[in-house]
Amino acid sequence: MIIEIDDINDKKFKKKYGFTKIVVLQLWSDLEHYNNSITEQDVLWTLDYLRYYSGFDDRASKYDISDRTLMTHVWKVIDTASKLQSLSQLVDRHKQPVKDLSISGGQLFENPHLTLAVDTSFFPIKTKDDSFFNPKYSGKGLKYEFGCSLYDGEILWVNGPFKAPAADITIFRESLGKVLMEPGERFIGDKGYRGEEQKILTPHVEPTNRDMSPIEKLENAFVKRKRIIIENVFSVIKRFNCFKHKWNSSFLRHSNALTLIVHSYNLSIILERQRKKSVKRGTNKSEIPNDYEDEYDFIDKDLDEKETDINLHIIPNLKIKINKNIDGADQYDTGNSDDSDTDNSDNQSVESDD
């Protein structure tokens, strides 16, 4: 069955493929630049596969093609995604800083300001290797470190993958924590980033011998309000079931698939920003548009992670850094599972494509 972008109305298209028609058309153009054999249909098949992730045989049956044919076209797009040039750079974080209203910010700096929301996200994988197990998520998986704009959620930094047990603060100290920062600049993170007060604003911990003061409560509310933007980013990424269910192919292709979705997401942010500018209706909101509901499955876990040796969690022979402009941060050698083109028919889609 041949499908084209114009075959579906706008609302159904976004629900089915995760992004608007204009975003997918631009994505196709970007991919075609590196592989001119990629067709409009290839891109739609790939987004459909990643969105529902119910097995090549199941998705292929909806298009009256063989699972092998679908697999060939999907992997062509995902492998090409590794060549996509980053639309966003870490240095872009300086364009829309947010005033740091915390007491610690005023005590530490003359001009305290926040530029980036930082957090990691867990992605379940299918593996027999117990070194990928993280009790916080009751499963084996990969972790990626993300940084996004506090202005509109544009993803400016992605680093990984790491084995899931890697502590957030450990990953940060060995990568983003080495970035050259401006005077007064800090990032904003959750309690997993405690210990780097000069670089990250984190919420106060509930005291054991007294009640939290009104100021501490206000500052925690401020941190939570500013951090929600990165949780919303994760909710958009996790709309694609391939990142919610156990990934069943190589780690390299997992990173390529993530690159594809991050690229598409940033396209949606950039194109919407241009649209608002063109109609002179731009607003200075620090939130993702309301149609991005919070579907992130792993928010507010209570278990703390202990800092560990980052070398225990680096995956050998795979080097992935979605953002190439690292402003002095070190780059990692990370890792790759076996490259077999396995199916994922055991993954059950939780969302109908009807």
mmCIF file of C-alpha atoms in Angstrom:
data_model
loop_
_atom_site.group_PDB
_atom_site.id
_atom_site.type_symbol
_atom_site.label_atom_id
_atom_site.label_comp_id
_atom_site.label_asym_id
_atom_site.label_seq_id
_atom_site.Cartn_x
_atom_site.Cartn_y
_atom_site.Cartn_z
ATOM 1 C CA MET A 1 0.000 0.000 0.000
ATOM 2 C CA ILE A 2 1.421 3.351 -1.037
ATOM 3 C CA ILE A 3 0.943 6.124 1.516
ATOM 4 C CA GLU A 4 1.668 9.816 1.138
ATOM 5 C CA ILE A 5 1.675 12.721 3.546
ATOM 6 C CA ASP A 6 -1.365 14.346 1.957
ATOM 7 C CA ASP A 7 -3.444 11.161 2.310
ATOM 8 C CA ILE A 8 -4.312 11.964 5.964
ATOM 9 C CA ASN A 9 -5.786 15.095 7.519
ATOM 10 C CA ASP A 10 -3.543 17.187 9.756
ATOM 11 C CA LYS A 11 -4.940 16.093 13.118
ATOM 12 C CA LYS A 12 -4.859 12.366 12.367
ATOM 13 C CA PHE A 13 -1.429 12.714 10.797
ATOM 14 C CA LYS A 14 0.129 14.183 13.952
ATOM 15 C CA LYS A 15 -1.537 11.563 16.128
ATOM 16 C CA LYS A 16 -0.302 8.725 13.922
ATOM 17 C CA TYR A 17 3.244 9.909 13.221
ATOM 18 C CA GLY A 18 3.994 12.100 16.237
ATOM 19 C CA PHE A 19 4.741 15.298 14.306
ATOM 20 C CA THR A 20 2.987 17.665 11.910
ATOM 21 C CA LYS A 21 3.131 17.361 8.141
ATOM 22 C CA ILE A 22 5.465 20.329 7.738
ATOM 23 C CA VAL A 23 7.942 18.800 10.192
ATOM 24 C CA VAL A 24 7.898 15.413 8.448
ATOM 25 C CA LEU A 25 8.348 17.045 5.024
ATOM 26 C CA GLN A 26 11.412 18.884 6.306
ATOM 27 C CA LEU A 27 12.713 15.701 7.940
ATOM 28 C CA TRP A 28 12.371 13.887 4.616
ATOM 29 C CA SER A 29 14.285 16.675 2.874
ATOM 30 C CA ASP A 30 17.064 16.503 5.478
ATOM 31 C CA LEU A 31 17.388 12.718 5.152
ATOM 32 C CA GLU A 32 17.229 12.846 1.359
ATOM 33 C CA HIS A 33 20.254 15.142 1.408
ATOM 34 C CA TYR A 34 22.362 12.210 2.676
ATOM 35 C CA ASN A 35 20.571 9.391 0.863
ATOM 36 C CA ASN A 36 18.557 10.339 -2.199
ATOM 37 C CA SER A 37 16.956 6.897 -2.341
ATOM 38 C CA ILE A 38 14.882 7.702 0.755
ATOM 39 C CA THR A 39 11.287 8.320 -0.198
ATOM 40 C CA GLU A 40 8.367 10.019 1.490
ATOM 41 C CA GLN A 41 6.927 6.563 2.156
ATOM 42 C CA ASP A 42 10.168 5.383 3.796
ATOM 43 C CA VAL A 43 9.968 8.222 6.315
ATOM 44 C CA LEU A 44 6.300 7.547 7.105
ATOM 45 C CA TRP A 45 6.907 3.806 7.515
ATOM 46 C CA THR A 46 9.807 4.516 9.872
ATOM 47 C CA LEU A 47 7.888 6.963 12.062
ATOM 48 C CA ASP A 48 4.955 4.541 12.160
ATOM 49 C CA TYR A 49 7.239 1.683 13.189
ATOM 50 C CA LEU A 50 8.936 3.686 15.949
ATOM 51 C CA ARG A 51 5.636 5.183 17.102
ATOM 52 C CA TYR A 52 3.817 1.876 17.655
ATOM 53 C CA TYR A 53 6.742 -0.600 17.857
ATOM 54 C CA SER A 54 4.500 -3.644 17.684
ATOM 55 C CA GLY A 55 6.770 -5.718 15.442
ATOM 56 C CA PHE A 56 7.734 -5.576 11.783
ATOM 57 C CA ASP A 57 5.185 -8.270 10.931
ATOM 58 C CA ASP A 58 2.331 -6.342 12.561
ATOM 59 C CA ARG A 59 3.219 -2.998 10.980
ATOM 60 C CA ALA A 60 3.910 -4.568 7.578
ATOM 61 C CA SER A 61 0.486 -6.224 7.531
ATOM 62 C CA LYS A 62 -1.126 -2.785 7.701
ATOM 63 C CA TYR A 63 0.628 -1.801 4.461
ATOM 64 C CA ASP A 64 0.257 -5.142 2.614
ATOM 65 C CA ILE A 65 4.015 -5.630 2.372
ATOM 66 C CA SER A 66 6.384 -8.251 3.769
ATOM 67 C CA ASP A 67 8.066 -7.711 7.122
ATOM 68 C CA ARG A 68 11.456 -8.034 5.391
ATOM 69 C CA THR A 69 10.572 -5.218 2.979
ATOM 70 C CA LEU A 70 9.470 -2.957 5.824
ATOM 71 C CA MET A 71 12.594 -3.803 7.825
ATOM 72 C CA THR A 72 14.841 -2.883 4.895
ATOM 73 C CA HIS A 73 13.200 0.524 4.435
ATOM 74 C CA VAL A 74 13.060 1.340 8.159
ATOM 75 C CA TRP A 75 16.710 0.501 8.803
ATOM 76 C CA LYS A 76 17.715 2.543 5.747
ATOM 77 C CA VAL A 77 16.129 5.635 7.280
ATOM 78 C CA ILE A 78 17.427 4.965 10.798
ATOM 79 C CA ASP A 79 20.967 4.300 9.578
ATOM 80 C CA THR A 80 20.885 7.522 7.548
ATOM 81 C CA ALA A 81 19.711 9.446 10.623
ATOM 82 C CA SER A 82 23.215 9.118 12.065
ATOM 83 C CA LYS A 83 24.359 11.638 9.433
ATOM 84 C CA LEU A 84 21.825 14.331 10.311
ATOM 85 C CA GLN A 85 23.494 17.583 11.276
ATOM 86 C CA SER A 86 22.498 18.989 14.638
ATOM 87 C CA LEU A 87 20.035 21.847 14.249
ATOM 88 C CA SER A 88 20.871 23.182 17.702
ATOM 89 C CA GLN A 89 24.076 23.933 19.551
ATOM 90 C CA LEU A 90 24.823 24.079 23.239
ATOM 91 C CA VAL A 91 25.970 27.669 22.843
ATOM 92 C CA ASP A 92 22.354 28.549 21.927
ATOM 93 C CA ARG A 93 21.484 28.263 25.620
ATOM 94 C CA HIS A 94 22.707 31.838 26.102
ATOM 95 C CA LYS A 95 19.984 33.276 23.858
ATOM 96 C CA GLN A 96 17.158 33.065 26.412
ATOM 97 C CA PRO A 97 18.541 32.965 29.992
ATOM 98 C CA VAL A 98 16.224 32.930 33.005
ATOM 99 C CA LYS A 99 16.983 34.988 36.108
ATOM 100 C CA ASP A 100 18.145 32.802 39.002
ATOM 101 C CA LEU A 101 15.893 33.890 41.879
ATOM 102 C CA SER A 102 17.384 31.539 44.458
ATOM 103 C CA ILE A 103 19.222 32.775 47.558
ATOM 104 C CA SER A 104 22.240 30.641 46.666
ATOM 105 C CA GLY A 105 22.403 32.281 43.238
ATOM 106 C CA GLY A 106 22.550 35.736 44.795
ATOM 107 C CA GLN A 107 25.206 34.614 47.265
ATOM 108 C CA LEU A 108 27.394 32.960 44.638
ATOM 109 C CA PHE A 109 27.167 35.373 41.709
ATOM 110 C CA GLU A 110 26.700 39.022 40.817
ATOM 111 C CA ASN A 111 24.444 38.211 37.875
ATOM 112 C CA PRO A 112 22.873 34.802 38.592
ATOM 113 C CA HIS A 113 21.040 33.249 35.657
ATOM 114 C CA LEU A 114 19.899 29.839 34.441
ATOM 115 C CA THR A 115 20.401 28.648 30.866
ATOM 116 C CA LEU A 116 19.677 24.922 30.608
ATOM 117 C CA ALA A 117 17.445 22.263 32.152
ATOM 118 C CA VAL A 118 19.462 19.072 32.606
ATOM 119 C CA ASP A 119 18.328 15.514 33.292
ATOM 120 C CA THR A 120 18.847 11.929 32.183
ATOM 121 C CA SER A 121 16.256 9.600 30.710
ATOM 122 C CA PHE A 122 16.038 5.823 30.968
ATOM 123 C CA PHE A 123 15.371 3.714 27.871
ATOM 124 C CA PRO A 124 14.563 0.009 28.397
ATOM 125 C CA ILE A 125 16.448 -2.542 26.296
ATOM 126 C CA LYS A 126 16.390 -6.279 25.757
ATOM 127 C CA THR A 127 19.675 -7.745 26.986
ATOM 128 C CA LYS A 128 20.960 -10.587 29.149
ATOM 129 C CA ASP A 129 23.745 -8.400 30.547
ATOM 130 C CA ASP A 130 22.981 -7.639 34.199
ATOM 131 C CA SER A 131 25.348 -4.650 34.201
ATOM 132 C CA PHE A 132 22.539 -2.681 32.494
ATOM 133 C CA PHE A 133 20.100 -3.239 35.377
ATOM 134 C CA ASN A 134 18.944 -0.226 37.401
ATOM 135 C CA PRO A 135 16.702 -0.962 40.424
ATOM 136 C CA LYS A 136 15.238 2.537 40.203
ATOM 137 C CA TYR A 137 13.452 1.481 37.015
ATOM 138 C CA SER A 138 13.213 -2.232 37.847
ATOM 139 C CA GLY A 139 14.798 -3.119 34.543
ATOM 140 C CA LYS A 140 17.764 -3.076 32.197
ATOM 141 C CA GLY A 141 18.339 -0.122 29.951
ATOM 142 C CA LEU A 142 20.356 2.771 28.630
ATOM 143 C CA LYS A 143 20.672 6.297 29.946
ATOM 144 C CA TYR A 144 21.123 9.473 27.937
ATOM 145 C CA GLU A 145 21.863 12.920 29.338
ATOM 146 C CA PHE A 146 19.716 15.728 27.912
ATOM 147 C CA GLY A 147 19.886 19.494 28.152
ATOM 148 C CA CYS A 148 17.105 21.711 26.851
ATOM 149 C CA SER A 149 16.358 25.402 26.527
ATOM 150 C CA LEU A 150 14.403 26.930 29.395
ATOM 151 C CA TYR A 151 12.653 29.113 26.834
ATOM 152 C CA ASP A 152 10.847 26.654 24.562
ATOM 153 C CA GLY A 153 12.298 23.194 25.236
ATOM 154 C CA GLU A 154 14.647 23.023 22.249
ATOM 155 C CA ILE A 155 17.043 20.123 22.857
ATOM 156 C CA LEU A 156 20.555 21.569 22.901
ATOM 157 C CA TRP A 157 22.499 18.626 24.308
ATOM 158 C CA VAL A 158 22.259 14.833 24.189
ATOM 159 C CA ASN A 159 25.031 12.588 25.495
ATOM 160 C CA GLY A 160 25.062 8.809 25.653
ATOM 161 C CA PRO A 161 24.227 6.037 25.804
ATOM 162 C CA PHE A 162 25.469 4.873 29.180
ATOM 163 C CA LYS A 163 24.557 1.758 31.102
ATOM 164 C CA ALA A 164 21.473 2.501 33.181
ATOM 165 C CA PRO A 165 23.138 2.249 36.640
ATOM 166 C CA ALA A 166 25.303 5.318 35.904
ATOM 167 C CA ALA A 167 24.401 8.076 38.373
ATOM 168 C CA ASP A 168 23.191 11.360 36.875
ATOM 169 C CA ILE A 169 25.808 13.395 38.727
ATOM 170 C CA THR A 170 28.592 11.060 37.554
ATOM 171 C CA ILE A 171 27.580 11.458 33.914
ATOM 172 C CA PHE A 172 27.318 15.221 34.367
ATOM 173 C CA ARG A 173 30.751 15.616 35.973
ATOM 174 C CA GLU A 174 32.432 13.732 33.153
ATOM 175 C CA SER A 175 30.714 15.562 30.283
ATOM 176 C CA LEU A 176 28.411 18.568 30.545
ATOM 177 C CA GLY A 177 30.015 19.570 33.842
ATOM 178 C CA LYS A 178 33.233 20.335 31.969
ATOM 179 C CA VAL A 179 31.587 22.915 29.735
ATOM 180 C CA LEU A 180 32.968 26.449 30.013
ATOM 181 C CA MET A 181 30.249 28.512 31.670
ATOM 182 C CA GLU A 182 29.716 32.264 31.754
ATOM 183 C CA PRO A 183 30.026 34.233 35.020
ATOM 184 C CA GLY A 184 26.822 33.776 37.004
ATOM 185 C CA GLU A 185 25.547 30.939 34.814
ATOM 186 C CA ARG A 186 24.077 27.758 36.239
ATOM 187 C CA PHE A 187 21.970 24.914 34.912
ATOM 188 C CA ILE A 188 18.888 23.576 36.676
ATOM 189 C CA GLY A 189 18.385 19.954 37.707
ATOM 190 C CA ASP A 190 16.646 17.611 40.130
ATOM 191 C CA LYS A 191 17.957 16.185 43.391
ATOM 192 C CA GLY A 192 20.140 13.706 41.489
ATOM 193 C CA TYR A 193 22.506 16.608 40.714
ATOM 194 C CA ARG A 194 23.203 17.656 44.312
ATOM 195 C CA GLY A 195 26.855 18.356 45.001
ATOM 196 C CA GLU A 196 27.578 20.820 42.182
ATOM 197 C CA GLU A 197 26.061 23.992 43.639
ATOM 198 C CA GLN A 198 28.338 26.245 41.572
ATOM 199 C CA LYS A 199 27.033 24.677 38.352
ATOM 200 C CA ILE A 200 23.495 23.386 38.973
ATOM 201 C CA LEU A 201 20.567 24.740 40.953
ATOM 202 C CA THR A 202 18.762 21.808 42.622
ATOM 203 C CA PRO A 203 15.801 21.581 45.011
ATOM 204 C CA HIS A 204 16.307 21.661 48.772
ATOM 205 C CA VAL A 205 16.228 18.324 50.587
ATOM 206 C CA GLU A 206 13.595 17.897 53.297
ATOM 207 C CA PRO A 207 15.436 18.516 56.606
ATOM 208 C CA THR A 208 15.375 15.685 59.147
ATOM 209 C CA ASN A 209 15.309 17.875 62.285
ATOM 210 C CA ARG A 210 12.990 20.713 61.267
ATOM 211 C CA ASP A 211 10.289 21.765 58.854
ATOM 212 C CA MET A 212 11.264 23.211 55.506
ATOM 213 C CA SER A 213 11.284 27.014 55.671
ATOM 214 C CA PRO A 214 8.893 29.117 53.550
ATOM 215 C CA ILE A 215 11.858 30.355 51.485
ATOM 216 C CA GLU A 216 13.019 26.786 50.827
ATOM 217 C CA LYS A 217 9.509 25.810 49.770
ATOM 218 C CA LEU A 218 9.313 28.774 47.414
ATOM 219 C CA GLU A 219 12.684 27.931 45.884
ATOM 220 C CA ASN A 220 11.648 24.299 45.412
ATOM 221 C CA ALA A 221 8.487 25.468 43.665
ATOM 222 C CA PHE A 222 10.620 27.706 41.429
ATOM 223 C CA VAL A 223 12.941 24.805 40.525
ATOM 224 C CA LYS A 224 9.999 22.494 39.835
ATOM 225 C CA ARG A 225 8.283 25.088 37.642
ATOM 226 C CA LYS A 226 11.410 25.649 35.545
ATOM 227 C CA ARG A 227 12.306 21.959 35.331
ATOM 228 C CA ILE A 228 8.921 20.826 34.048
ATOM 229 C CA ILE A 229 9.997 21.760 30.542
ATOM 230 C CA ILE A 230 12.508 18.904 30.314
ATOM 231 C CA GLU A 231 9.958 16.441 31.674
ATOM 232 C CA ASN A 232 7.619 17.556 28.900
ATOM 233 C CA VAL A 233 10.403 17.010 26.367
ATOM 234 C CA PHE A 234 10.766 13.449 27.644
ATOM 235 C CA SER A 235 7.013 12.947 27.352
ATOM 236 C CA VAL A 236 7.167 13.823 23.646
ATOM 237 C CA ILE A 237 10.075 11.426 23.037
ATOM 238 C CA LYS A 238 8.332 8.649 24.961
ATOM 239 C CA ARG A 239 5.267 8.982 22.745
ATOM 240 C CA PHE A 240 7.277 6.714 20.496
ATOM 241 C CA ASN A 241 6.780 3.243 21.912
ATOM 242 C CA CYS A 242 10.227 2.153 20.778
ATOM 243 C CA PHE A 243 11.559 4.215 23.702
ATOM 244 C CA LYS A 244 8.965 2.974 26.205
ATOM 245 C CA HIS A 245 9.208 -0.754 25.426
ATOM 246 C CA LYS A 246 12.390 -2.831 25.359
ATOM 247 C CA TRP A 247 14.522 -1.938 22.345
ATOM 248 C CA ASN A 248 15.268 -5.117 20.422
ATOM 249 C CA SER A 249 18.044 -4.170 18.007
ATOM 250 C CA SER A 250 21.581 -2.770 18.343
ATOM 251 C CA PHE A 251 22.555 0.089 20.646
ATOM 252 C CA LEU A 252 23.872 1.961 17.627
ATOM 253 C CA ARG A 253 20.481 1.856 15.949
ATOM 254 C CA HIS A 254 18.842 2.897 19.206
ATOM 255 C CA SER A 255 21.007 6.027 19.197
ATOM 256 C CA ASN A 256 20.247 6.615 15.529
ATOM 257 C CA ALA A 257 16.510 6.296 16.176
ATOM 258 C CA LEU A 258 16.830 8.754 19.045
ATOM 259 C CA THR A 259 18.763 11.126 16.774
ATOM 260 C CA LEU A 260 15.896 10.942 14.267
ATOM 261 C CA ILE A 261 13.247 11.799 16.860
ATOM 262 C CA VAL A 262 15.323 14.544 18.520
ATOM 263 C CA HIS A 263 15.971 16.078 15.097
ATOM 264 C CA SER A 264 12.235 15.980 14.324
ATOM 265 C CA TYR A 265 11.360 17.442 17.714
ATOM 266 C CA ASN A 266 13.808 20.328 17.275
ATOM 267 C CA LEU A 267 12.425 20.911 13.786
ATOM 268 C CA SER A 268 8.967 21.297 15.325
ATOM 269 C CA ILE A 269 10.293 23.842 17.851
ATOM 270 C CA ILE A 270 12.248 25.831 15.260
ATOM 271 C CA LEU A 271 9.458 25.867 12.661
ATOM 272 C CA GLU A 272 6.903 26.934 15.266
ATOM 273 C CA ARG A 273 9.241 29.690 16.439
ATOM 274 C CA GLN A 274 9.556 30.916 12.851
ATOM 275 C CA ARG A 275 5.792 30.764 12.377
ATOM 276 C CA LYS A 276 5.167 32.857 15.477
ATOM 277 C CA LYS A 277 7.765 35.362 14.386
ATOM 278 C CA SER A 278 6.243 35.640 10.927
ATOM 279 C CA VAL A 279 2.799 36.465 12.297
ATOM 280 C CA LYS A 280 4.260 38.614 15.090
ATOM 281 C CA ARG A 281 2.592 36.609 17.808
ATOM 282 C CA GLY A 282 5.693 35.381 19.655
ATOM 283 C CA THR A 283 5.318 34.919 23.414
ATOM 284 C CA ASN A 284 8.070 34.487 25.974
ATOM 285 C CA LYS A 285 6.743 31.326 27.597
ATOM 286 C CA SER A 286 9.025 28.750 29.185
ATOM 287 C CA GLU A 287 6.748 25.835 28.395
ATOM 288 C CA ILE A 288 6.151 23.456 25.548
ATOM 289 C CA PRO A 289 2.782 23.981 23.800
ATOM 290 C CA ASN A 290 -0.177 22.551 25.694
ATOM 291 C CA ASP A 291 -0.791 19.735 23.215
ATOM 292 C CA TYR A 292 2.343 18.030 24.589
ATOM 293 C CA GLU A 293 0.754 16.317 27.588
ATOM 294 C CA ASP A 294 3.006 14.745 30.194
ATOM 295 C CA GLU A 295 3.264 11.045 29.333
ATOM 296 C CA TYR A 296 6.679 10.458 30.857
ATOM 297 C CA ASP A 297 6.624 7.173 32.739
ATOM 298 C CA PHE A 298 9.560 7.595 35.060
ATOM 299 C CA ILE A 299 9.015 10.918 36.870
ATOM 300 C CA ASP A 300 9.536 11.429 40.614
ATOM 301 C CA LYS A 301 11.122 8.115 41.537
ATOM 302 C CA ASP A 302 12.019 8.145 45.220
ATOM 303 C CA LEU A 303 15.177 6.047 45.090
ATOM 304 C CA ASP A 304 18.469 7.935 45.136
ATOM 305 C CA GLU A 305 21.396 6.910 42.953
ATOM 306 C CA LYS A 306 24.862 6.643 44.455
ATOM 307 C CA GLU A 307 27.742 8.141 42.542
ATOM 308 C CA THR A 308 29.888 5.514 40.869
ATOM 309 C CA ASP A 309 32.922 5.217 38.603
ATOM 310 C CA ILE A 310 31.776 6.329 35.140
ATOM 311 C CA ASN A 311 34.107 3.760 33.547
ATOM 312 C CA LEU A 312 31.825 1.018 34.865
ATOM 313 C CA HIS A 313 28.958 2.347 32.760
ATOM 314 C CA ILE A 314 30.636 3.301 29.472
ATOM 315 C CA ILE A 315 29.673 0.923 26.667
ATOM 316 C CA PRO A 316 32.777 -0.055 24.639
ATOM 317 C CA ASN A 317 33.147 0.652 20.925
ATOM 318 C CA LEU A 318 30.242 3.048 20.465
ATOM 319 C CA LYS A 319 30.793 6.788 20.280
ATOM 320 C CA ILE A 320 27.563 8.760 20.289
ATOM 321 C CA LYS A 321 27.167 12.473 20.889
ATOM 322 C CA ILE A 322 24.089 13.907 19.230
ATOM 323 C CA ASN A 323 25.284 17.446 19.890
ATOM 324 C CA LYS A 324 28.728 17.900 18.353
ATOM 325 C CA ASN A 325 29.422 21.352 19.851
ATOM 326 C CA ILE A 326 30.565 20.365 23.339
ATOM 327 C CA ASP A 327 32.320 23.595 24.364
ATOM 328 C CA GLY A 328 35.270 21.823 25.984
ATOM 329 C CA ALA A 329 33.398 18.812 27.384
ATOM 330 C CA ASP A 330 35.096 15.473 26.828
ATOM 331 C CA GLN A 331 33.674 13.003 24.335
ATOM 332 C CA TYR A 332 33.080 9.406 25.269
ATOM 333 C CA ASP A 333 33.612 6.013 23.807
ATOM 334 C CA THR A 334 30.341 4.282 24.506
ATOM 335 C CA GLY A 335 28.899 1.005 23.335
ATOM 336 C CA ASN A 336 27.067 -1.227 20.957
ATOM 337 C CA SER A 337 25.139 -4.456 21.316
ATOM 338 C CA ASP A 338 24.953 -7.105 18.726
ATOM 339 C CA ASP A 339 23.885 -5.762 15.320
ATOM 340 C CA SER A 340 21.263 -8.372 14.478
ATOM 341 C CA ASP A 341 18.053 -7.055 12.927
ATOM 342 C CA THR A 342 15.778 -8.652 15.489
ATOM 343 C CA ASP A 343 12.057 -8.023 15.557
ATOM 344 C CA ASN A 344 10.135 -6.804 18.577
ATOM 345 C CA SER A 345 6.878 -8.658 18.248
ATOM 346 C CA ASP A 346 6.905 -9.396 22.006
ATOM 347 C CA ASN A 347 6.476 -5.681 22.674
ATOM 348 C CA GLN A 348 2.839 -4.806 23.160
ATOM 349 C CA SER A 349 1.740 -1.407 21.932
ATOM 350 C CA VAL A 350 -0.242 0.505 24.530
ATOM 351 C CA GLU A 351 -1.738 2.868 21.990
ATOM 352 C CA SER A 352 -3.933 2.085 19.029
ATOM 353 C CA ASP A 353 -3.051 3.482 15.632
ATOM 354 C CA ASP A 354 -6.671 3.486 14.545
#
